[in-house]
Amino acid sequence: MRHIISMLVENESGALSRIAGMFTARGYNIECLTVAPTDDPSISRLTLVTIGDDQIIEQIIKQLNKLLDVVKVVDMTEGRHIEREMMLVKVAAGALEQRDEFKRLTDIFRGRILDVTEKIYTIELTGTSDKLDAFVDALGGSNILEVVRSGVIGISRGERHLKV
């Protein structure tokens, strides 16, 4: 099962390396990873997506809590949460029909066309990973020139929060 694990870590060199090393040493895979400073410049928020059953996720969280750089760890998947990912897609849009179709799909998925040239559209889309995957499928692979995705970020709904 897919799990979104969010943690607060000390914002210092080597912290990310130690966390990634823990995953590598135990043979766990990181599907995606996003990290950035919080409102406190000494703390960063690291969000990662991994796959595993409840027992594996429990082990991952226990191991993460043992690392000195890790301040707090939460499995976001346990409760109600909001997750988002951003994607930029560059597509070949030479023919007028293609251009109209890409504009229509972008509108349907509530994206934005950021850049237009004679032959290329660059499209921005924000949403869940499933939504972004569906957009890529709808575009059709032959027109896609480049895809860049930010990775998942998430926040708990309601009163629950991740703070020191």
Short mmCIF file of C-alpha atoms in Angstrom, two decimals:
data_model
loop_
_atom_site.label_atom_id
_atom_site.label_comp_id
_atom_site.label_asym_id
_atom_site.label_seq_id
_atom_site.Cartn_x
_atom_site.Cartn_y
_atom_site.Cartn_z
CA MET A 1 0.00 0.00 0.00
CA ARG A 2 1.14 3.55 -0.79
CA HIS A 3 2.02 5.68 2.25
CA ILE A 4 2.86 9.37 2.53
CA ILE A 5 5.30 9.91 5.38
CA SER A 6 5.96 13.48 6.48
CA MET A 7 8.64 14.46 8.94
CA LEU A 8 10.36 17.44 10.47
CA VAL A 9 14.15 17.21 10.31
CA GLU A 10 17.07 19.34 11.40
CA ASN A 11 18.02 21.64 8.53
CA GLU A 12 21.69 20.68 8.37
CA SER A 13 24.01 19.03 5.91
CA GLY A 14 23.89 15.24 5.81
CA ALA A 15 20.35 14.89 7.23
CA LEU A 16 18.81 13.92 3.91
CA SER A 17 21.70 11.56 3.21
CA ARG A 18 21.21 9.75 6.53
CA ILE A 19 17.46 9.36 5.89
CA ALA A 20 18.00 8.07 2.35
CA GLY A 21 20.75 5.78 3.66
CA MET A 22 18.36 4.25 6.19
CA PHE A 23 15.97 3.36 3.33
CA THR A 24 18.81 1.95 1.23
CA ALA A 25 20.28 -0.11 4.07
CA ARG A 26 16.95 -1.82 4.73
CA GLY A 27 15.97 -2.29 1.09
CA TYR A 28 13.00 0.10 1.17
CA ASN A 29 12.20 2.18 -1.89
CA ILE A 30 11.38 5.90 -1.93
CA GLU A 31 8.81 6.53 -4.68
CA CYS A 32 9.13 10.31 -4.40
CA LEU A 33 10.77 12.80 -2.07
CA THR A 34 10.16 16.50 -1.41
CA VAL A 35 12.03 18.63 1.11
CA ALA A 36 12.05 22.35 1.94
CA PRO A 37 12.58 24.62 4.95
CA THR A 38 9.60 25.45 7.18
CA ASP A 39 8.72 28.76 8.82
CA ASP A 40 11.56 27.90 11.25
CA PRO A 41 14.79 28.03 9.18
CA SER A 42 16.47 25.43 11.43
CA ILE A 43 13.80 22.81 10.55
CA SER A 44 12.90 21.33 7.16
CA ARG A 45 9.80 19.36 6.25
CA LEU A 46 10.50 16.20 4.31
CA THR A 47 7.65 14.36 2.62
CA LEU A 48 8.19 11.00 1.00
CA VAL A 49 6.05 8.36 -0.61
CA THR A 50 6.86 4.70 -0.13
CA ILE A 51 5.11 1.38 -0.62
CA GLY A 52 4.65 -1.26 2.06
CA ASP A 53 2.24 -3.08 4.30
CA ASP A 54 1.46 -1.84 7.81
CA GLN A 55 4.30 -3.83 9.35
CA ILE A 56 6.92 -2.40 6.96
CA ILE A 57 5.64 1.16 7.44
CA GLU A 58 5.74 0.69 11.23
CA GLN A 59 9.38 -0.43 10.94
CA ILE A 60 10.23 2.54 8.69
CA ILE A 61 8.71 4.99 11.18
CA LYS A 62 10.53 3.36 14.13
CA GLN A 63 13.85 3.53 12.26
CA LEU A 64 13.26 7.16 11.22
CA ASN A 65 12.49 8.13 14.83
CA LYS A 66 15.88 6.68 15.87
CA LEU A 67 17.78 9.08 13.56
CA LEU A 68 19.16 12.11 15.41
CA ASP A 69 18.26 14.53 12.61
CA VAL A 70 14.58 13.54 12.67
CA VAL A 71 12.46 15.66 15.02
CA LYS A 72 8.98 14.24 14.33
CA VAL A 73 7.45 11.65 11.95
CA VAL A 74 3.84 11.19 10.83
CA ASP A 75 2.25 8.70 8.43
CA MET A 76 -0.15 11.07 6.63
CA THR A 77 -2.06 8.13 5.16
CA GLU A 78 -3.41 7.23 8.62
CA GLY A 79 -5.76 10.22 8.73
CA ARG A 80 -7.60 12.69 6.57
CA HIS A 81 -5.15 14.74 4.56
CA ILE A 82 -4.69 16.87 1.49
CA GLU A 83 -2.01 15.94 -1.01
CA ARG A 84 -0.83 17.78 -4.08
CA GLU A 85 1.80 17.45 -6.75
CA MET A 86 2.72 19.84 -9.53
CA MET A 87 3.63 18.84 -13.09
CA LEU A 88 4.97 20.73 -16.09
CA VAL A 89 4.42 19.05 -19.46
CA LYS A 90 5.86 20.14 -22.77
CA VAL A 91 3.86 18.87 -25.76
CA ALA A 92 4.28 19.11 -29.53
CA ALA A 93 1.31 21.13 -30.76
CA GLY A 94 1.85 21.87 -34.41
CA ALA A 95 -1.56 21.31 -36.01
CA LEU A 96 -4.51 23.54 -35.12
CA GLU A 97 -6.58 20.49 -34.10
CA GLN A 98 -3.84 19.40 -31.67
CA ARG A 99 -3.63 22.87 -30.18
CA ASP A 100 -7.40 22.98 -29.64
CA GLU A 101 -7.39 19.48 -28.09
CA PHE A 102 -4.54 20.35 -25.68
CA LYS A 103 -6.34 23.56 -24.68
CA ARG A 104 -9.55 21.59 -24.09
CA LEU A 105 -7.79 18.91 -22.01
CA THR A 106 -5.95 21.56 -20.01
CA ASP A 107 -9.25 23.27 -19.21
CA ILE A 108 -10.95 19.98 -18.27
CA PHE A 109 -8.13 19.13 -15.83
CA ARG A 110 -8.03 22.74 -14.56
CA GLY A 111 -4.47 23.31 -15.69
CA ARG A 112 -2.81 26.33 -17.27
CA ILE A 113 -0.88 26.79 -20.46
CA LEU A 114 2.26 28.65 -19.40
CA ASP A 115 4.14 28.99 -22.67
CA VAL A 116 3.11 28.86 -26.31
CA THR A 117 5.36 28.73 -29.37
CA GLU A 118 4.55 27.84 -32.96
CA LYS A 119 4.98 24.13 -32.26
CA ILE A 120 5.05 23.65 -28.49
CA TYR A 121 2.75 24.15 -25.48
CA THR A 122 4.05 24.03 -21.90
CA ILE A 123 1.25 23.08 -19.51
CA GLU A 124 1.11 23.34 -15.70
CA LEU A 125 -1.12 21.05 -13.70
CA THR A 126 -1.58 20.66 -9.94
CA GLY A 127 -3.48 17.90 -8.17
CA THR A 128 -3.21 14.38 -6.82
CA SER A 129 -0.80 11.94 -8.42
CA ASP A 130 -3.76 10.06 -9.92
CA LYS A 131 -5.03 13.23 -11.59
CA LEU A 132 -1.60 13.96 -13.10
CA ASP A 133 -1.29 10.37 -14.34
CA ALA A 134 -4.74 10.62 -15.94
CA PHE A 135 -3.75 13.85 -17.70
CA VAL A 136 -0.60 12.25 -19.13
CA ASP A 137 -2.70 9.29 -20.34
CA ALA A 138 -5.24 11.66 -21.94
CA LEU A 139 -2.49 13.55 -23.78
CA GLY A 140 -1.22 10.41 -25.47
CA GLY A 141 2.45 9.55 -25.35
CA SER A 142 3.45 10.49 -28.89
CA ASN A 143 2.98 14.25 -28.35
CA ILE A 144 4.76 14.51 -25.00
CA LEU A 145 8.25 15.97 -25.27
CA GLU A 146 9.10 16.39 -21.59
CA VAL A 147 7.51 15.87 -18.17
CA VAL A 148 8.67 17.35 -14.85
CA ARG A 149 6.92 16.49 -11.57
CA SER A 150 7.52 18.06 -8.17
CA GLY A 151 6.75 15.08 -5.97
CA VAL A 152 3.97 14.79 -3.41
CA ILE A 153 3.46 17.30 -0.63
CA GLY A 154 0.77 16.84 1.99
CA ILE A 155 -0.86 18.35 5.03
CA SER A 156 -3.31 16.91 7.55
CA ARG A 157 -6.88 18.17 7.58
CA GLY A 158 -8.47 19.82 10.59
CA GLU A 159 -6.86 20.18 14.00
CA ARG A 160 -4.05 17.66 13.43
CA HIS A 161 -0.71 19.26 12.51
CA LEU A 162 3.00 18.52 12.33
CA LYS A 163 4.88 21.10 14.37
CA VAL A 164 7.66 21.07 16.95
#
